[in-house]
Short mmCIF file of C-alpha atoms in Angstrom, two decimals:
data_model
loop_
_atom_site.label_atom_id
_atom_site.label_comp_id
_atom_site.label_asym_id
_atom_site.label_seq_id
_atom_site.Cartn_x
_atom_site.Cartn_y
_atom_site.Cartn_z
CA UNK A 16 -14.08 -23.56 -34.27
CA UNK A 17 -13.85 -27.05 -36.26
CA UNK A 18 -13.10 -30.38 -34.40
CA UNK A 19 -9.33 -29.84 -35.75
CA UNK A 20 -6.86 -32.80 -35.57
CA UNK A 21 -7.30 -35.48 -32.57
CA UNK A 22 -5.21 -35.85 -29.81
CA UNK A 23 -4.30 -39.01 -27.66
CA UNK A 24 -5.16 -37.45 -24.49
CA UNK A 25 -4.67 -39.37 -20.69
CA UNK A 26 -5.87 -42.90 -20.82
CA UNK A 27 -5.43 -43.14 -24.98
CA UNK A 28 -8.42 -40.93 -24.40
CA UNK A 29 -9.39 -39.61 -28.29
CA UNK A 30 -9.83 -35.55 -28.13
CA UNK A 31 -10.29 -33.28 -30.83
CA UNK A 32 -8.79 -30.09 -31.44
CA UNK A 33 -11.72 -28.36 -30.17
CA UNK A 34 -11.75 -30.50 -27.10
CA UNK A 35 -8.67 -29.78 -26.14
CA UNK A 36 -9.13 -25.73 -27.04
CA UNK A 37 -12.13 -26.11 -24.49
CA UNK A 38 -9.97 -27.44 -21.77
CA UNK A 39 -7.42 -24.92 -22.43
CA UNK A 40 -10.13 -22.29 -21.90
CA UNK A 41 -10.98 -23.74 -19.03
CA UNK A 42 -7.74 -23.96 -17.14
CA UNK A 43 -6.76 -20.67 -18.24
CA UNK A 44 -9.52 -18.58 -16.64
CA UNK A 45 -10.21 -21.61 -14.08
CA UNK A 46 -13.88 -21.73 -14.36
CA UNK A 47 -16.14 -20.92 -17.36
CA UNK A 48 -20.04 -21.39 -18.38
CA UNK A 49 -21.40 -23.42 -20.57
CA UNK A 50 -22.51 -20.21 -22.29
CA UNK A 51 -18.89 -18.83 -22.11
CA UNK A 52 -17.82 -21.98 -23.54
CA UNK A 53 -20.62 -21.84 -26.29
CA UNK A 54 -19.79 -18.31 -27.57
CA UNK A 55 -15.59 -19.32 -27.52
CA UNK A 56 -16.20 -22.14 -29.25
CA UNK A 57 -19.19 -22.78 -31.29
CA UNK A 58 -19.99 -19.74 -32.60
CA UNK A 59 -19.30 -18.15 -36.10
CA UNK A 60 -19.17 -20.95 -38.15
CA UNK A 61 -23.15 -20.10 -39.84
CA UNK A 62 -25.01 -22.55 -37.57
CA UNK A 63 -27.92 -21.45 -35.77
CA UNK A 64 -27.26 -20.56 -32.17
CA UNK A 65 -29.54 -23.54 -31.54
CA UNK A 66 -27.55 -26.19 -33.01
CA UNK A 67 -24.23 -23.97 -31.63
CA UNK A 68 -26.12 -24.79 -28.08
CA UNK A 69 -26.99 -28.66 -28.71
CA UNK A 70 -23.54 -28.94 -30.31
CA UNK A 71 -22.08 -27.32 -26.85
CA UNK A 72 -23.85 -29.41 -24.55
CA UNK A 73 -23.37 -32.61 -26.54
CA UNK A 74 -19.07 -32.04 -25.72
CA UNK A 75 -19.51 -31.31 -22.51
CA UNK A 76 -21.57 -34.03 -21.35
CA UNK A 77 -19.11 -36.15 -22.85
CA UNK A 78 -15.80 -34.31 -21.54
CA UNK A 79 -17.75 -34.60 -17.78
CA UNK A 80 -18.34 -38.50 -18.46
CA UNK A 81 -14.61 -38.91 -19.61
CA UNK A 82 -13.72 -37.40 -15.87
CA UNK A 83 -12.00 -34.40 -18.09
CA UNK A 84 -14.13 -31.95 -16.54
CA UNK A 85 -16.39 -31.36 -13.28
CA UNK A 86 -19.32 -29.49 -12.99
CA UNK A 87 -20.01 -27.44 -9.79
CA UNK A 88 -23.45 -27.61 -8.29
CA UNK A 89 -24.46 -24.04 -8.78
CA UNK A 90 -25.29 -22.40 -11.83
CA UNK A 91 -24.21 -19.38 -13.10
CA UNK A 92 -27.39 -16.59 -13.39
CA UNK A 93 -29.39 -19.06 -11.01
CA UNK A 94 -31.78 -22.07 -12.64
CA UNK A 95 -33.49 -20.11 -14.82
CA UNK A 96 -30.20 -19.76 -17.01
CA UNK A 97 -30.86 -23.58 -17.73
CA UNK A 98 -27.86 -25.46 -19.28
CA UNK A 99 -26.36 -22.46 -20.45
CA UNK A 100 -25.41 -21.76 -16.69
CA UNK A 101 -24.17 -24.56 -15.95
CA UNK A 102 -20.31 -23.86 -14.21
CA UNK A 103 -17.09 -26.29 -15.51
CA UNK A 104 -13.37 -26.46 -14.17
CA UNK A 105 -10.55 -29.08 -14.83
CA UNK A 106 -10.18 -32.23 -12.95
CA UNK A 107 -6.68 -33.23 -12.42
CA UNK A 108 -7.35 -35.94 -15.60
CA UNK A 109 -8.51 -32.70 -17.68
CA UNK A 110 -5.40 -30.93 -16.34
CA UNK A 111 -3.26 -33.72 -17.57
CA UNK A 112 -4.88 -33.66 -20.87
CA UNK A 113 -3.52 -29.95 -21.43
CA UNK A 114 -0.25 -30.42 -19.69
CA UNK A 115 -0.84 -29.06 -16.49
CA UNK A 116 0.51 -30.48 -13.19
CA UNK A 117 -1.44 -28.63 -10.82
CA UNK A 118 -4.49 -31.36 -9.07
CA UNK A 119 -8.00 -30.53 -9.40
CA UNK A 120 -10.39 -30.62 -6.55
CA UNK A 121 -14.04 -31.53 -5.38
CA UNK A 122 -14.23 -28.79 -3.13
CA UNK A 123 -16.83 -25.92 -4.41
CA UNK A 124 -15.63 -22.97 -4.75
CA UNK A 125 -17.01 -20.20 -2.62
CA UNK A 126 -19.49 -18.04 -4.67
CA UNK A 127 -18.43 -15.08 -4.12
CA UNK A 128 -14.67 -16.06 -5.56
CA UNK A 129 -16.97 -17.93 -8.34
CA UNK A 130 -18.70 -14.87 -9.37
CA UNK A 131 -15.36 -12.52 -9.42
CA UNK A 132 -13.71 -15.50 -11.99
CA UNK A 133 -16.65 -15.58 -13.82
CA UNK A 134 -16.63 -12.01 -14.48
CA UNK A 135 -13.04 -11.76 -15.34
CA UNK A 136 -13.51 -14.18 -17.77
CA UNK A 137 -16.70 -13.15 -19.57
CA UNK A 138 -14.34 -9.79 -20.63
CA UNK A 139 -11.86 -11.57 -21.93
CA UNK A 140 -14.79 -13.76 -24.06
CA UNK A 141 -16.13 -10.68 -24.99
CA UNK A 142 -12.83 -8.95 -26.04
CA UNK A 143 -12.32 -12.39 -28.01
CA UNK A 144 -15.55 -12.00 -30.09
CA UNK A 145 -14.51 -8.58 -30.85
CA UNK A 146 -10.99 -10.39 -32.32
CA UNK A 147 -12.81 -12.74 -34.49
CA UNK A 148 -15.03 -9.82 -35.89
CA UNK A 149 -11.70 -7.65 -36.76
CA UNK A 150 -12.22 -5.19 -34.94
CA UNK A 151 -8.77 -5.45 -34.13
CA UNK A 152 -5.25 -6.41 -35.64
CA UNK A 153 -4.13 -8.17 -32.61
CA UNK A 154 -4.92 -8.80 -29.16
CA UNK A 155 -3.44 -10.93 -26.05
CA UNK A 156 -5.53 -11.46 -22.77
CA UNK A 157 -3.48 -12.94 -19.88
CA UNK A 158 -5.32 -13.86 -17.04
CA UNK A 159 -3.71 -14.70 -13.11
CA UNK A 160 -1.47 -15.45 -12.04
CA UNK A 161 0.48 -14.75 -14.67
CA UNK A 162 -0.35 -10.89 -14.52
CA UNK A 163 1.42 -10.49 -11.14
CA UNK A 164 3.96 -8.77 -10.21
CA UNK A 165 6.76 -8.25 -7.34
CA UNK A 166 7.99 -4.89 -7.21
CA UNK A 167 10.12 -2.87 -4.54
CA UNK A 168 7.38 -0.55 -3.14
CA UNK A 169 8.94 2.78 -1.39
CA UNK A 170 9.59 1.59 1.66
CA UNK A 171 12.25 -1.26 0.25
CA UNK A 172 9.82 -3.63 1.60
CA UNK A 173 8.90 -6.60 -1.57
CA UNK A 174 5.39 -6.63 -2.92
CA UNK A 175 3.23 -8.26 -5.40
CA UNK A 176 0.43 -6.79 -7.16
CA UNK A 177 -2.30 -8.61 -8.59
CA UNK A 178 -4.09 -7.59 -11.13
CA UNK A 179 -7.16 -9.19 -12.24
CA UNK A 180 -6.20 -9.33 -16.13
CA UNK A 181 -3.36 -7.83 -18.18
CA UNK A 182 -5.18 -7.03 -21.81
CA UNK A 183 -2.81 -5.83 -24.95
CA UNK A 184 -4.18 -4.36 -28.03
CA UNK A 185 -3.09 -3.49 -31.13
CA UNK A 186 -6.12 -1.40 -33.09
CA UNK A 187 -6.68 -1.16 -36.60
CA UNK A 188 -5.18 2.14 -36.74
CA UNK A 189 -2.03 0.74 -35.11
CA UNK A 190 -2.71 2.10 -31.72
CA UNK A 191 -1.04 0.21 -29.07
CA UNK A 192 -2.57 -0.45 -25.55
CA UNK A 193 -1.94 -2.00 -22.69
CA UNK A 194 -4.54 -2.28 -19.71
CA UNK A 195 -4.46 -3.76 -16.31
CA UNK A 196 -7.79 -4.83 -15.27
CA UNK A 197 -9.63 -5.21 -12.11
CA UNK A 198 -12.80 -6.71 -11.79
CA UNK A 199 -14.91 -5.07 -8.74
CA UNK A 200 -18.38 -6.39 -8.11
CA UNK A 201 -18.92 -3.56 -5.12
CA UNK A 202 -18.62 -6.02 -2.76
CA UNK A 203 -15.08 -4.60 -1.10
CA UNK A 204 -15.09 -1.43 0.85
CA UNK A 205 -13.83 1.36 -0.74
CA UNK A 206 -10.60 2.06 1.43
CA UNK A 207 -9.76 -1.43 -0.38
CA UNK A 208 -10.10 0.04 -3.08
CA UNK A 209 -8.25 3.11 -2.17
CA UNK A 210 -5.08 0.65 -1.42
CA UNK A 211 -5.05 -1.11 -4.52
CA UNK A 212 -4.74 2.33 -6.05
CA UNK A 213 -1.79 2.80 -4.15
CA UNK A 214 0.00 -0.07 -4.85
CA UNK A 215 -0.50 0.62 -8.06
CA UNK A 216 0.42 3.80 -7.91
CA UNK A 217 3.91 2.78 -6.57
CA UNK A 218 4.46 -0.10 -8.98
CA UNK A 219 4.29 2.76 -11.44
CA UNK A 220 6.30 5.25 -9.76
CA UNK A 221 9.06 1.92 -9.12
CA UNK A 222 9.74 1.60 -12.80
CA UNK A 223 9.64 -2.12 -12.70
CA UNK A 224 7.22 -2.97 -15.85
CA UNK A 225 9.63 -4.30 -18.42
CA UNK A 226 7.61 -3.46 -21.51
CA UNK A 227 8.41 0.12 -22.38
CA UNK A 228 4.51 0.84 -22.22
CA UNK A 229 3.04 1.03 -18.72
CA UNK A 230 -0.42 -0.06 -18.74
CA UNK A 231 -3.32 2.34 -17.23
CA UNK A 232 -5.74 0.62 -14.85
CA UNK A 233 -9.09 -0.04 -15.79
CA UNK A 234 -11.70 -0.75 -13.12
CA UNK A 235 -14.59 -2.23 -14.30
CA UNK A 236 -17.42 -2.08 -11.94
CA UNK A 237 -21.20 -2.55 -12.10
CA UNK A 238 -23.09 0.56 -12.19
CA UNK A 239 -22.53 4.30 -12.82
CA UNK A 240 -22.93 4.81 -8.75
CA UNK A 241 -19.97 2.86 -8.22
CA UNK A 242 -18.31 4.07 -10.95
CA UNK A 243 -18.85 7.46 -9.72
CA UNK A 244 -17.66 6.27 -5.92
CA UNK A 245 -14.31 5.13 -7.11
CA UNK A 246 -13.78 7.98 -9.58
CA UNK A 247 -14.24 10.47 -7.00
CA UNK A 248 -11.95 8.12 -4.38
CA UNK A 249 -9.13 8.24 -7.17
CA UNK A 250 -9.42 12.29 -7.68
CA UNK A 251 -9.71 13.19 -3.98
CA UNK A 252 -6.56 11.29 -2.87
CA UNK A 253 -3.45 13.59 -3.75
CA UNK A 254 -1.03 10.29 -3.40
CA UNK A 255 -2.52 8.88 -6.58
CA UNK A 256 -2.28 9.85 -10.53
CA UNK A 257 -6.13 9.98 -11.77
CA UNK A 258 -4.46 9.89 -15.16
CA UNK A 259 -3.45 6.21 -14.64
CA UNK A 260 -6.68 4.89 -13.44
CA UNK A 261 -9.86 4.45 -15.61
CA UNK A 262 -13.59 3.52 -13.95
CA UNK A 263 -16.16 1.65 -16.67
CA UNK A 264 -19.28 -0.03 -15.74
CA UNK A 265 -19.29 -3.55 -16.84
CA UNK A 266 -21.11 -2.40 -20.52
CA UNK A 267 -18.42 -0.07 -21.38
CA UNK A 268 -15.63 -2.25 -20.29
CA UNK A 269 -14.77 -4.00 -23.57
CA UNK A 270 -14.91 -0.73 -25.71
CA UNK A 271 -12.61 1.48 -23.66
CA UNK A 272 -10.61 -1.51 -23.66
CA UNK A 273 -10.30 -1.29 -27.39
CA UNK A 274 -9.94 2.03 -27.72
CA UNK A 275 -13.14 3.51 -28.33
CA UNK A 276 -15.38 6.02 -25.98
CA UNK A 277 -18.50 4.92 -24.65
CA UNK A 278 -21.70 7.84 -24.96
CA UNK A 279 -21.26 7.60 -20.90
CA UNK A 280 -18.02 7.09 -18.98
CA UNK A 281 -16.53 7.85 -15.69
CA UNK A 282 -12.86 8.54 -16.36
#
């Protein structure tokens, strides 16, 4: 992505075009990696992934001295990822910058609610490479909390379901799909699991999903042994539709996502 046209940001601050895509990034998935951030936005353009890199850490340096951008004090993948790890969010200057009224915060987040947002995210940079390459005709990737939904579950009582992503496709051959994605990094106990199935399950059966396409569910989860866990939790409970759920580990994600089958999947 070029350096576009500039932008008088906060402060008669001077951004670019791609400075102000990165911040937009940022705030919309609420953290991202320097590596996330390379591969969104310095990729592509025939420059060598080492100049892509320098390039990368060259803007954020400067968006983190401009007070546009804080860096938390753990890195993603550990110290060995190097600068590439490195974790951003918005201050409230860099939410300014992009319109946003929400305040930033020095507060770190806890790692396990770091890890989960990082994960979320790296699908939707993945599904966005796959955009660029044209692998498909068109593609939208909303992140929370804009998936969520409040619903009239059978008991009259109001509830909101959250998923983790909301990803619409349109394939080459004019396919249409629409996925709601949750992110599970085996960490919650499987009758967790087993209730966001159901609430699922009965924002389906409520009718309340405006588009005329109701997405199927797509849990993405690390291995084929928790893949196989949740599949079997989904088939043995007679209260849910297996039809509507689909388990991936974390490599097939982005091509059941678009469509295609995976050599090895547990649907």
């Amino acid at each position: 992505m070029s350096g576009g046209r500039r932008s008088r940001g906060p402060r008669n601050l001077d951004l670019s075009g791609r400075d102000l895509a990165i911040l937009t990034s940022i705030g919309r998935y609420r953290l991202l990696s320097a590596g996330q951030i390379e591969r969104l936005h310095f990729t592509g353009h025939h420059v060598s992934q080492m100049s892509a890199r320098r390039r990368c850490q060259a803007v954020l340096r400067r968006l983190a001295r401009a007070e546009l951008l804080d860096r938390l004090e753990r890195r993603a993948g550990g110290v060995r990822a190097g600068s590439t790890g490195f974790i951003y969010r918005l201050t409230t200057r860099g939410r300014r910058a992009i319109g946003d009224r929400g305040r930033g915060t020095r507060r770190q987040p806890h790692e396990r609610w770091t890890d989960h947002t990082l994960d979320c995210a790296e699908i939707a940079v993945r599904l966005q490479a796959t955009q660029v390459a044209g692998l498909v005709t068109a593609m939208t990737i909303t992140p929370e909390p804009a998936t969520w939904r409040r619903f009239i579950a059978p008991r009259n009582q109001v509830e909101v379901l959250k998923p983790d992503l909301l990803v619409e496709v349109i394939t080459t051959t004019r396919l249409e799909l629409r996925w709601f994605v949750e992110v599970d990094r085996a960490t919650e106990h499987l009758p967790v699991i087993l209730r966001k199935c159901q609430q699922y399950e009965s924002y389906w059966r409520s009718g309340s999903e405006a588009h005329p396409v109701f997405p199927r569910v797509l849990w993405s989860v690390p291995d084929e042994s928790r893949a196989l866990a949740i599949t079997g939790l989904i088939e043995q409970n007679r209260g849910l539709t297996p039809a509507l759920f689909v388990v991936a580990t974390t490599e097939q994600t982005t091509s059941l996502l678009l469509g295609q089958h995976p050599t090895s999947s547990s649907t």
